[in-house]
Coordinates of C-alpha atoms in Angstrom, one line a residue:
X392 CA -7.2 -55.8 -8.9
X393 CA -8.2 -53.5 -6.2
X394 CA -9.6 -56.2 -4.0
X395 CA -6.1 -58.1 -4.2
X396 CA -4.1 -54.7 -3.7
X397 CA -5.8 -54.2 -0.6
X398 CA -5.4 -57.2 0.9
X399 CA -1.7 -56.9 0.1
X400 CA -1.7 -53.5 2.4
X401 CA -3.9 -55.5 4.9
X402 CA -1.1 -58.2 5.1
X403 CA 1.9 -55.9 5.6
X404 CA 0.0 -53.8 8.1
X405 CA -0.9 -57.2 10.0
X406 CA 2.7 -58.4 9.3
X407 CA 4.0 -55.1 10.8
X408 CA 2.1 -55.4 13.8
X409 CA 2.1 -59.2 14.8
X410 CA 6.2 -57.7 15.1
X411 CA 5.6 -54.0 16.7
X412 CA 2.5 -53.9 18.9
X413 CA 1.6 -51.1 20.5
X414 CA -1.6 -48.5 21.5
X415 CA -1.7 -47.1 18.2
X416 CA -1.9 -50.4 16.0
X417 CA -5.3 -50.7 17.1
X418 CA -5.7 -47.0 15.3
X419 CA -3.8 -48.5 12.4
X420 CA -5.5 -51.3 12.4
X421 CA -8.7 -49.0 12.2
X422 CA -7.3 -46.9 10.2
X423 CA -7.2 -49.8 7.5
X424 CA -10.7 -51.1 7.9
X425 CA -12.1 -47.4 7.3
X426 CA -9.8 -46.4 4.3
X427 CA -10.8 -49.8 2.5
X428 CA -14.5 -48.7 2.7
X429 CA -14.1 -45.0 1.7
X430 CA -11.4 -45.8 -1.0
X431 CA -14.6 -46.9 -3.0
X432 CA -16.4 -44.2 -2.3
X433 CA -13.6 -42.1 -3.8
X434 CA -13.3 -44.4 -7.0
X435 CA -17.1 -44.0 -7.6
X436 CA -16.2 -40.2 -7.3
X437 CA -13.6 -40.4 -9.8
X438 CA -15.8 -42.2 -12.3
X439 CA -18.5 -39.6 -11.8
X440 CA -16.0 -37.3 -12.2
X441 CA -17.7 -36.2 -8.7
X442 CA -14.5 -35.2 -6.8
X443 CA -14.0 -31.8 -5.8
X444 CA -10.8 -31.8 -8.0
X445 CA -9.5 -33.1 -11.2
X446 CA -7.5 -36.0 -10.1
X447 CA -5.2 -38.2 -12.4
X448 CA -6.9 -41.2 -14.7
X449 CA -6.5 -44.5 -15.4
X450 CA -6.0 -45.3 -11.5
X451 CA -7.6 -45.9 -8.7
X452 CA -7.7 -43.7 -5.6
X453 CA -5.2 -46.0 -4.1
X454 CA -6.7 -44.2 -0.6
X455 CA -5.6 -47.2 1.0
X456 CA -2.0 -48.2 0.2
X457 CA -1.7 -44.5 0.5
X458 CA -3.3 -44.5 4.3
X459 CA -1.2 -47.0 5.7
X460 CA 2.6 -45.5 4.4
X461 CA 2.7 -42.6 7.5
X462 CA 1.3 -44.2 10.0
X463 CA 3.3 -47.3 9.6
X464 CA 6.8 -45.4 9.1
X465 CA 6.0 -43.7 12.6
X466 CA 5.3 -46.9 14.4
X467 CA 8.3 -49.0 13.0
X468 CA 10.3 -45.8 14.2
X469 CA 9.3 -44.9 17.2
X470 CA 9.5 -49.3 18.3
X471 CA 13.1 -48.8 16.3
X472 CA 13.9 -45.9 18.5
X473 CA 12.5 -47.1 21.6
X474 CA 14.8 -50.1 21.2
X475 CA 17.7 -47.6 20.9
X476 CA 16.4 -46.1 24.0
X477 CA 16.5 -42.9 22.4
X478 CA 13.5 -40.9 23.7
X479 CA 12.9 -38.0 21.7
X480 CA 12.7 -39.7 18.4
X481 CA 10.3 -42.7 20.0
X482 CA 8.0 -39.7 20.7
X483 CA 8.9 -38.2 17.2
X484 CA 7.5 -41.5 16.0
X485 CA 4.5 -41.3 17.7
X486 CA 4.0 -37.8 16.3
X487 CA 4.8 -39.1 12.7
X488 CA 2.0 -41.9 13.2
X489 CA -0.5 -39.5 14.6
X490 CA -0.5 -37.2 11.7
X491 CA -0.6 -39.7 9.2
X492 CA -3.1 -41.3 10.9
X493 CA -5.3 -37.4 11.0
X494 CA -4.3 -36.9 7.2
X495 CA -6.2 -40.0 5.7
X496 CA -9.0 -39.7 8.4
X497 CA -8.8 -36.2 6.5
X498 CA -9.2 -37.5 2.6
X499 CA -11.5 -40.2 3.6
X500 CA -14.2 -37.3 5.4
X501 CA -13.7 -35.3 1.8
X502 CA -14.9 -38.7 0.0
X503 CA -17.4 -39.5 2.7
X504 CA -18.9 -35.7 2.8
X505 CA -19.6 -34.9 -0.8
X506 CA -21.2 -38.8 -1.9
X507 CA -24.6 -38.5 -2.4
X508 CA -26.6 -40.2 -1.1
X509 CA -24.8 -40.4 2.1
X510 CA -23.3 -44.1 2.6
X511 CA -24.0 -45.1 6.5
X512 CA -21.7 -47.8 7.1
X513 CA -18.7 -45.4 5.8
X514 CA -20.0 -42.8 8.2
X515 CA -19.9 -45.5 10.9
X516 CA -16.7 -46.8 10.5
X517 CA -14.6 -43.1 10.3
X518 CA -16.3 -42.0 13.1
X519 CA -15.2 -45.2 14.8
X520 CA -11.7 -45.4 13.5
X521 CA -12.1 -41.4 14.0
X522 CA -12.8 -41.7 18.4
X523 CA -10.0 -44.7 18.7
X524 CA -7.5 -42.4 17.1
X525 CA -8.2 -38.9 18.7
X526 CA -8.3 -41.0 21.8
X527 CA -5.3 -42.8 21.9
X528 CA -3.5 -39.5 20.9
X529 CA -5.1 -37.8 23.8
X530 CA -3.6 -40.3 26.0
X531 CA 0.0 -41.2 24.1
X532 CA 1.2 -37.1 23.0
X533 CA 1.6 -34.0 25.2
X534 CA -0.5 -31.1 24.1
X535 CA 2.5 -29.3 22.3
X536 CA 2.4 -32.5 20.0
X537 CA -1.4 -32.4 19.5
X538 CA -0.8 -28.8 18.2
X539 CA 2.3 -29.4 16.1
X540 CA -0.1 -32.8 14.5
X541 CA -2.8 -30.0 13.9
X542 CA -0.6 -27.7 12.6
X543 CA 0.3 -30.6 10.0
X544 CA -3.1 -30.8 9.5
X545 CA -4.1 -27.4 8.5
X546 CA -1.1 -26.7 6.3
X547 CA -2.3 -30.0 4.8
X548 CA -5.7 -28.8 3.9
X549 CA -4.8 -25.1 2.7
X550 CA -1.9 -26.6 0.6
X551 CA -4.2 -29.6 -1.2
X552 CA -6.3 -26.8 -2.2
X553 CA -4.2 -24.3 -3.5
X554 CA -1.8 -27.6 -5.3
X555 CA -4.6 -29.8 -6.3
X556 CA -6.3 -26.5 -7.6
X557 CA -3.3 -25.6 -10.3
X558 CA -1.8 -28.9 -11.1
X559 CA -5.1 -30.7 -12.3
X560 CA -4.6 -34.3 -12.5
X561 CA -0.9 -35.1 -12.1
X562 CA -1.8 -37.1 -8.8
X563 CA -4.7 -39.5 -7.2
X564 CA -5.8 -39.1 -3.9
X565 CA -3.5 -41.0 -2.8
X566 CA -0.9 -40.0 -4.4
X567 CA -1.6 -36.3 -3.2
X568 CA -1.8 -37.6 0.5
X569 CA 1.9 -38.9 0.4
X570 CA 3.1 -35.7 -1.6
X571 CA 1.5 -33.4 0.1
X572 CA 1.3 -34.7 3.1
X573 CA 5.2 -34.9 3.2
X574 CA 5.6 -31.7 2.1
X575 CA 3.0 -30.4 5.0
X576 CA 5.2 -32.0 7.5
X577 CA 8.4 -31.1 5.9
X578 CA 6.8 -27.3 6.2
X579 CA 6.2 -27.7 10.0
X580 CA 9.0 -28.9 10.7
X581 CA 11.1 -26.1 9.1
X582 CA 9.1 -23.4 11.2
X583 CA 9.1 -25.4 14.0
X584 CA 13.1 -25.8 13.8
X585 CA 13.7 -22.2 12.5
X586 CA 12.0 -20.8 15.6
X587 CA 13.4 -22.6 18.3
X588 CA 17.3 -22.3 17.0
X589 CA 20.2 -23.9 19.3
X590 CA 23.4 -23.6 18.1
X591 CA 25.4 -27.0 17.4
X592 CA 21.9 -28.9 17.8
X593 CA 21.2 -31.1 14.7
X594 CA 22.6 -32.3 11.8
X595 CA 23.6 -29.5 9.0
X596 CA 22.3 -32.3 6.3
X597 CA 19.1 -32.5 7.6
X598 CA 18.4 -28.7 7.6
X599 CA 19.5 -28.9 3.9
X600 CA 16.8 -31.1 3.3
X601 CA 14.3 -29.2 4.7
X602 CA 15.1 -25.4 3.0
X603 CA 15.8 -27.2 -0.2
X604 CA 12.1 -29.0 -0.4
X605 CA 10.2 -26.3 1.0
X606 CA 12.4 -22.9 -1.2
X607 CA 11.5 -25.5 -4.2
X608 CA 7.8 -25.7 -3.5
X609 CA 7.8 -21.9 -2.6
X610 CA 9.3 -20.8 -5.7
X611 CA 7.2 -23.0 -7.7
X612 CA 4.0 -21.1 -5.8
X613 CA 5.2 -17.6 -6.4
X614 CA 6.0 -18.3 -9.8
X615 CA 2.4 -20.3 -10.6
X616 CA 0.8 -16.9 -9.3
X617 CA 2.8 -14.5 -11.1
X618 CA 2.6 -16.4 -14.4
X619 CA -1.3 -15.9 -14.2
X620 CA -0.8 -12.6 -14.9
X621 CA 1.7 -12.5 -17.6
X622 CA 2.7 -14.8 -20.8
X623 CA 5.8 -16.9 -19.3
X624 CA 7.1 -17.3 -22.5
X625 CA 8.6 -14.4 -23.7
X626 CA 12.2 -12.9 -23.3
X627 CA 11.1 -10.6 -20.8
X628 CA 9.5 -12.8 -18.7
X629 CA 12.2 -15.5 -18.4
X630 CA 14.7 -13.3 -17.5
X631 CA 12.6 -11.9 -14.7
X632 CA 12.1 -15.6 -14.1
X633 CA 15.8 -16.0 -13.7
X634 CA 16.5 -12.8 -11.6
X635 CA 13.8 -13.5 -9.5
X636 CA 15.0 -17.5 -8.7
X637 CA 18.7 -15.5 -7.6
X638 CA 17.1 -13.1 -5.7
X639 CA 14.7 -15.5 -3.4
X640 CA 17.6 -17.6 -3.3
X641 CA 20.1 -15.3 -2.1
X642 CA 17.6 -13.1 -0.2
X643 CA 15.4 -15.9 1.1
X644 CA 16.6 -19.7 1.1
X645 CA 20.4 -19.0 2.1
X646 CA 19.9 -16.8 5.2
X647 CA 17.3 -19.2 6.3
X648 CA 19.6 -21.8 5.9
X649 CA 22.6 -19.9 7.7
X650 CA 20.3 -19.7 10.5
X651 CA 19.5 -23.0 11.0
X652 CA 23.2 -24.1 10.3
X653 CA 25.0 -20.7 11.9
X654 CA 27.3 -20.6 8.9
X655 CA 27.7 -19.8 5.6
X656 CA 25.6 -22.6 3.4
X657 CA 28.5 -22.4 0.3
X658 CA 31.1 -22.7 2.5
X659 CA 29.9 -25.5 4.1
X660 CA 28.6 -27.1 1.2
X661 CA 32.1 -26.7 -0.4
X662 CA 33.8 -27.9 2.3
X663 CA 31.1 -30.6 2.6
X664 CA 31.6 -32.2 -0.4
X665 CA 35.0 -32.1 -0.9
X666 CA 35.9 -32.9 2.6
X667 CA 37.6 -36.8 1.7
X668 CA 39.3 -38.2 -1.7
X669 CA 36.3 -40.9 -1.7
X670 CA 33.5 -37.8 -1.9
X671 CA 35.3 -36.7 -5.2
X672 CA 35.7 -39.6 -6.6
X673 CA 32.1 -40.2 -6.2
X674 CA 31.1 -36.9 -7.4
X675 CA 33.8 -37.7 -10.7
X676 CA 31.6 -40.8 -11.2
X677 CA 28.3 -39.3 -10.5
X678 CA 29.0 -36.5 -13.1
X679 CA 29.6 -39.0 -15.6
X680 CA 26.6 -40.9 -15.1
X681 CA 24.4 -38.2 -15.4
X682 CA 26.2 -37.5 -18.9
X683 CA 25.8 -40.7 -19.8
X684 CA 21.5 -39.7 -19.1
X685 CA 21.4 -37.3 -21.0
X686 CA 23.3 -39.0 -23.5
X687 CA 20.6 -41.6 -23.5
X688 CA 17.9 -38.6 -23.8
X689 CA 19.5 -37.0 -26.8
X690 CA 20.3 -40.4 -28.6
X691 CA 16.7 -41.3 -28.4
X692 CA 15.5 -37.9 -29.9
X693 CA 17.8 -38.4 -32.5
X694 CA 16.0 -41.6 -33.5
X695 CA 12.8 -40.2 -33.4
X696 CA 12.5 -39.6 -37.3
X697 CA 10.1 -37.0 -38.7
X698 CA 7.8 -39.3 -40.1
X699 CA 6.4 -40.4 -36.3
X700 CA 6.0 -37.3 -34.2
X701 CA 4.0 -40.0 -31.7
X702 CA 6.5 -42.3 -31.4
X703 CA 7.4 -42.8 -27.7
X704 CA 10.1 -44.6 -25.9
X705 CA 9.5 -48.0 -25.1
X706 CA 9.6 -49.4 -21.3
X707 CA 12.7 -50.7 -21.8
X708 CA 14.2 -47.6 -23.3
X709 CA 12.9 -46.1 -20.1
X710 CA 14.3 -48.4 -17.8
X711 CA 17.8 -47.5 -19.2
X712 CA 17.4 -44.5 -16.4
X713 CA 16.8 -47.1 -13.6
X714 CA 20.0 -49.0 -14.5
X715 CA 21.7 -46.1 -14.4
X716 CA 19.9 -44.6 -10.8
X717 CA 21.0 -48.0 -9.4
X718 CA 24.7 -47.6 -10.9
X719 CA 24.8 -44.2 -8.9
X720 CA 23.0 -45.2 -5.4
X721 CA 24.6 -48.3 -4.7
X722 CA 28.6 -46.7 -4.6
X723 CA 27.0 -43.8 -2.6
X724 CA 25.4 -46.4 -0.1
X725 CA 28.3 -48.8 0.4
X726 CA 31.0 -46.0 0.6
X727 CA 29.4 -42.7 1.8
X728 CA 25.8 -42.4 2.9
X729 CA 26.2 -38.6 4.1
X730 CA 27.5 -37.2 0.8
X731 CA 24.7 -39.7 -1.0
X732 CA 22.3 -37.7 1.3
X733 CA 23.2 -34.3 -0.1
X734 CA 23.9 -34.9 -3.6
X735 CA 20.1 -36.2 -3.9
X736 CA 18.8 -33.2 -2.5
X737 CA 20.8 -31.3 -4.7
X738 CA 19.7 -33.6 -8.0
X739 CA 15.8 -32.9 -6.3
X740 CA 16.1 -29.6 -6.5
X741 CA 17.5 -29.3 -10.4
X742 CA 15.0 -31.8 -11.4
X743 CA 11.9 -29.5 -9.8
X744 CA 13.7 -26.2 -11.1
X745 CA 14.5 -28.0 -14.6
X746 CA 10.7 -28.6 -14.7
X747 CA 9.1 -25.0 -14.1
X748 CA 11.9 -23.9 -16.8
X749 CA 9.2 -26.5 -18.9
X750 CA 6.4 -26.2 -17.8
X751 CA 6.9 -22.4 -17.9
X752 CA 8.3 -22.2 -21.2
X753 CA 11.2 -20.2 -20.3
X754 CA 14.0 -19.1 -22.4
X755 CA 16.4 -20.4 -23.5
X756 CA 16.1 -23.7 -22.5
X757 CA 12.5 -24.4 -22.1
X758 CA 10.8 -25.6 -25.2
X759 CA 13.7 -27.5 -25.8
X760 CA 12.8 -29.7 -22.5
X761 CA 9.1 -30.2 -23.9
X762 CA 10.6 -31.7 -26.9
X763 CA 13.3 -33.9 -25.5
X764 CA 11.4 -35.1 -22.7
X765 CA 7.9 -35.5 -24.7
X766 CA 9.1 -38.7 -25.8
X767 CA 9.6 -40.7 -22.8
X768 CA 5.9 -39.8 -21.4
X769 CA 3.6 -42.7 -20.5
X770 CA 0.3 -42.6 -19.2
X771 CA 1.1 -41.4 -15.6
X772 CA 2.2 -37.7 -16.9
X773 CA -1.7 -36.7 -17.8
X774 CA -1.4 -33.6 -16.3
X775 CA 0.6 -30.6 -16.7
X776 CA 3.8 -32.1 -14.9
X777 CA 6.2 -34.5 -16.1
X778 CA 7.0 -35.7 -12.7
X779 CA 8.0 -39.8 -13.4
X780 CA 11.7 -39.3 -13.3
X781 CA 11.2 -37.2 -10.2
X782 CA 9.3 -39.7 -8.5
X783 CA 12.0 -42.1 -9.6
X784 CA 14.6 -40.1 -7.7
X785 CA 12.2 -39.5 -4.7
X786 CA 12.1 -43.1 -4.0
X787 CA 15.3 -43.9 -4.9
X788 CA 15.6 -41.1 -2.4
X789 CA 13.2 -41.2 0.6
X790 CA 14.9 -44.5 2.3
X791 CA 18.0 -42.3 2.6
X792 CA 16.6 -39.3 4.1
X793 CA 14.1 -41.0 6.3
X794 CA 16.6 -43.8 7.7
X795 CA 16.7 -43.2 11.6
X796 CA 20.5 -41.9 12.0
X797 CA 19.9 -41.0 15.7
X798 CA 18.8 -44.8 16.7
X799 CA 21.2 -46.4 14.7
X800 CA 24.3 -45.9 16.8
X801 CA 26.5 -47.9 14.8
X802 CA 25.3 -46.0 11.6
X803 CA 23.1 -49.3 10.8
X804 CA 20.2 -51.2 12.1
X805 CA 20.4 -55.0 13.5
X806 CA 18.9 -57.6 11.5
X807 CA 16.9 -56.6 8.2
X808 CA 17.0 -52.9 9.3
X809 CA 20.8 -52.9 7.7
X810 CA 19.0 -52.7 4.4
X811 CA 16.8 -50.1 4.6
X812 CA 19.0 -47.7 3.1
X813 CA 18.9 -50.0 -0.4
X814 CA 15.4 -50.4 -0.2
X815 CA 14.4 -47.7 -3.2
X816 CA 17.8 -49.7 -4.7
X817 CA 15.8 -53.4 -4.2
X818 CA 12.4 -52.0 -4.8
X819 CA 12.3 -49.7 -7.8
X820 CA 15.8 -49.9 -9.2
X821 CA 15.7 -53.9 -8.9
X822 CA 12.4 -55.3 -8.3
X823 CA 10.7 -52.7 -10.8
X824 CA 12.9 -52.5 -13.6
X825 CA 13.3 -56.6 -13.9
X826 CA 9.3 -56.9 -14.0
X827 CA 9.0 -54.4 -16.5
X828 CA 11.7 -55.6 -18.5
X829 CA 11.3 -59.6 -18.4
X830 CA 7.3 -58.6 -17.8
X831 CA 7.0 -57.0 -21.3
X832 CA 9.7 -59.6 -23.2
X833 CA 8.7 -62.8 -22.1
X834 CA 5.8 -62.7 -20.1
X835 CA 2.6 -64.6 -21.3
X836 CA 0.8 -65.5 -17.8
X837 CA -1.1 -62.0 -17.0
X838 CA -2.0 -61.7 -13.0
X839 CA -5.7 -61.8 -13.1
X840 CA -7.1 -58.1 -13.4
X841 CA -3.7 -56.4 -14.5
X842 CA -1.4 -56.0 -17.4
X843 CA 1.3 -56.9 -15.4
X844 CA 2.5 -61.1 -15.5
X845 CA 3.3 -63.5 -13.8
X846 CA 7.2 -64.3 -15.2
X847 CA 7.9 -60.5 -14.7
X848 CA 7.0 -60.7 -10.8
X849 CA 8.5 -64.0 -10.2
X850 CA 12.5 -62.8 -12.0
X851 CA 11.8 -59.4 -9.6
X852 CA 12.0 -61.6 -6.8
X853 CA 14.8 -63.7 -7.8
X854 CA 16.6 -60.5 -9.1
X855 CA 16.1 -58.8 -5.4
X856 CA 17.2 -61.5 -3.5
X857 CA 20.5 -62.4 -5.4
X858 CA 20.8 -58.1 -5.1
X859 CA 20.6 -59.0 -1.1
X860 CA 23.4 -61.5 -1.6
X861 CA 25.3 -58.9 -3.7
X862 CA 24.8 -56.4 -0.9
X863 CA 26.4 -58.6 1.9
X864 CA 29.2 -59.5 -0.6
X865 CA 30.2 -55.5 -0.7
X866 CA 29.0 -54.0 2.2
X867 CA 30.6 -55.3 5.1
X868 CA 28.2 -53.1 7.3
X869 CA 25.0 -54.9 6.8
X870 CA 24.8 -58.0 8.9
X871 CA 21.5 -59.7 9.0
X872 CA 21.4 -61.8 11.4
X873 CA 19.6 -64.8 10.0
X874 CA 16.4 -62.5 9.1
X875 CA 16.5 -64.1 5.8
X876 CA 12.5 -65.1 5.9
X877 CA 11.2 -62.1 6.7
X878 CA 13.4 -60.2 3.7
X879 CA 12.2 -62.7 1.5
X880 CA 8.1 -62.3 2.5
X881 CA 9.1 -58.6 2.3
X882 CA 10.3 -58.6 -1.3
X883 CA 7.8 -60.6 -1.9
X884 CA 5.0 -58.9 -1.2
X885 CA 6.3 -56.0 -2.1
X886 CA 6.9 -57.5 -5.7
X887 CA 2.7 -58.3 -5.7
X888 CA 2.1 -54.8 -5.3
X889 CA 4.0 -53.7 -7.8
X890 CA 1.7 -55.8 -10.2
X891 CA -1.4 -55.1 -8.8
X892 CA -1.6 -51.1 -8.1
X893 CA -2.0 -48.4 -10.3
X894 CA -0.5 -45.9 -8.1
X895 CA 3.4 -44.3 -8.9
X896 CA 5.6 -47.5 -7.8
X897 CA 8.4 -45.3 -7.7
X898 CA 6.8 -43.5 -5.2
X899 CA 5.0 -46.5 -3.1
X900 CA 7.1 -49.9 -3.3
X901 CA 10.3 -48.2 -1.5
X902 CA 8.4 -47.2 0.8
X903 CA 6.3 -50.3 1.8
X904 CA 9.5 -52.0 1.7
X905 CA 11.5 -49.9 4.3
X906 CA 8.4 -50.1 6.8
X907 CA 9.1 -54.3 6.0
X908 CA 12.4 -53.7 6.3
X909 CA 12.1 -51.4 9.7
X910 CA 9.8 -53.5 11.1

């Protein structure tokens, strides 16, 4: 199973750069070679329970699937933005690649440093993949981007060890590269933005998206360390945990955001999502699909009778949520991608608060959560986090934030660029939820090595592709051009992966799609 799910990651990456070619997809290229080799080096770790952290189970390291996801989103960028003709977010690109390129070179020294006895042809080939990559970005970035990717770096390394530290196995390696990893950069960028201020320079939304992620992670930090010293459980403690969230939100998180924006956040907020008859509409409908989810969650509960306390909600049951995800995207894409934007950074940051109140057991509200939400755990939530649903919304999520505004004049790409924005719709809400639910009803021919079948990855691919012609029907913006091959390898392999790896799909097929997709 591993062996196929690389070469399924060796195939997109060789896919991506028979179409964008440039200096750094000899790095990427590389890049792939050397993660293959230390990803087993990591799995033996894992097994030996040899790793300097406790990482999550039943998985693999998924080092390389992991590997290729930065580095590949920066190169279909920056060739997406140099086509635009856009030049500071081609260099951006190049930045993006570079750092993700520096992370895994990162992970894959850890593995390579602490397996004993020493294995020589690992050593060989990072060093190797090591020189072409500090090379090429000593001849392809200006020395203020070789600091701001080193900067990445070391956020990288300090965060992985005070995160991978506290929240003992809720990720892999791989996982924790892409989490972490993107919340590093998110970090940087933040400081980097909030120190060189111009007035009426970038887009409001995406300073939103920054302050929100990083005041999230913060306050999940200050709390982690002051719950170490006290029970979190108690009256006391809850409503310190309450004031406290309202006093580093108010005192912290909204002046940082009026800098950045130069005006007041609620206002503009307000007046943000309000601004058209459409937004509230959407935000009418949106309300009552999120009713009708936790409808679903407290009608499940219900049914759990007393006689089975281990009784768990079956993957069907679960998949009710990605109906309803796909229900709430797909208006917000066709109709308004801006207000879409926001109102999933909002959602992010309830589901992250929602699950400290949890995790932390704080009144009123939290042992509640553990019980309602204990029944739709699978094997994935091993750790102390529940953090399925979130990944669910991230990758719904990610091909909306990380679509390339600036060099898409026409607020859409040419060709099979119109759909990234629906590829967490094709991938996860689609793809993922029509393998999983056909997969587990009427599938009898297993993929060799996996649970997964056959019948469930075949109707995923069908199901995306009549989703395509669904997409063209509705939204008259996406024009394709006659790509129609390379959607359908795209969905295709993207479809294999999702049977072969053991890594958060939610998380990982949206995003191999919209580097297809990009590309």
């Amino acid at each position: 199973a591993v062996l196929v799910e690389s070469l399924l990651v060796f195939s997109v990456v060789l896919l991506v750069h028979a179409v964008v070619w440039d200096r750094f997809s000899w790095c990427a290229l590389a890049l792939a070679l050397q993660a293959f080799y230390a990803q087993f080096k990591w799995d033996r770790l894992l097994r030996q329970g040899g790793a300097v952290f406790q990482f999550r189970g039943a998985a693999n390291s998924g080092l390389l699937p992991a590997s290729m996801v930065i580095p590949l989103l920066g190169v279909v960028m920056k060739e997406r933005c140099r086509a635009a003709g856009i030049v500071y977010f081609e260099r951006f690109g190049g930045v993006v690649a570079s750092t993700g390129m520096l992370l895994a070179l990162f992970l894959s020294v850890l593995a390579v440093g602490i397996t004993k006895p020493v294995p020589t042809n690992t050593c060989i080939l990072t060093g190797v993949a090591g020189s072409v990559i500090i090379y090429t970005m000593k001849h392809s970035l200006t020395v203020s981007e070789v600091i701001e990717v080193l900067e990445v770096l070391l956020i990288f390394v300090y965060l992985s060890m005070i995160l991978l530290y506290l929240l003992p196995r809720c990720f892999t390696p791989g996982e924790a590269l892409l989490v972490l990893g993107g919340v590093s950069f998110v970090l940087n960028q933040l400081i980097k933005r909030s120190l060189n201020v111009v007035e009426g320079r970038g887009d409001p939304i995406d300073f939103f998206l920054l302050v929100a992620v990083i005041g999230v992670v913060l306050l999940g930090l200050f709390f982690t360390v002051l719950f170490t010293f006290m029970d979190s459980g108690t009256w006391i403690s809850s409503m310190f945990f309450h004031m406290m969230t309202a006093v580093l939100g108010l005192g912290v998180i909204m002046p940082w955001l009026y800098r950045l924006i130069q005006r007041n956040p609620l206002f503009w907020l307000l007046q943000f999502l309000f601004q058209t008859q459409t937004r509230l509409y959407l935000l009418v409908y949106w309300t009552f699909l999120a009713a009708s989810a936790c409808g679903v969650v407290f009608y499940q509960n219900a049914k759990r009778s007393s006689e089975s306390k281990k009784h768990q909600a079956s993957t069907i049951t679960r998949k009710y949520f990605h109906f309803i995800v796909v229900a709430t995207y797909v208006p917000g894409l066709i109709y308004d991608r801006q207000l879409l934007y926001v109102a999933a950074v909002l959602c992010l940051a309830v589901f992250i608060f929602l699950e400290y109140v949890r995790y932390f057991r704080i009144k009123p509200f939290g042992q509640s959560l553990r019980h309602l939400l204990s029944l739709f755990l699978d094997e994935r939530d091993s750790g102390p986090l529940i953090l399925t649903h979130i990944y669910l919304l991230l990758g719904m999520s990610l091909p909306v934030w990380l679509f390339p505004r600036s060099c898409a004049p026409k607020g859409t790409l040419p060709g099979a660029g119109a759909l990234v924005p629906y590829s967490g719709v094709l991938a996860v809400g689609v793809g993922d939820t029509i393998a999983s639910v056909f997969g587990s009803t009427l599938g009898e021919i297993k993929w060799p090595g996996t649970k997964k079948t056959f019948e469930g990855t075949m109707t995923a691919i069908f199901a995306q592709i009549i989703a395509v012609a669904l997409i063209l029907i509705f939204d008259s913006s996406v024009n394709l051009n006659s790509s129609y091959a390379w959607i359908l390898a795209s969905v295709s392999l993207v479809s294999l992966l999702e049977a072969y790896t053991t890594q958060i799909d939610n998380l990982l097929l949206p995003l191999y799609l919209q580097i297809m997709l990009m590309a």
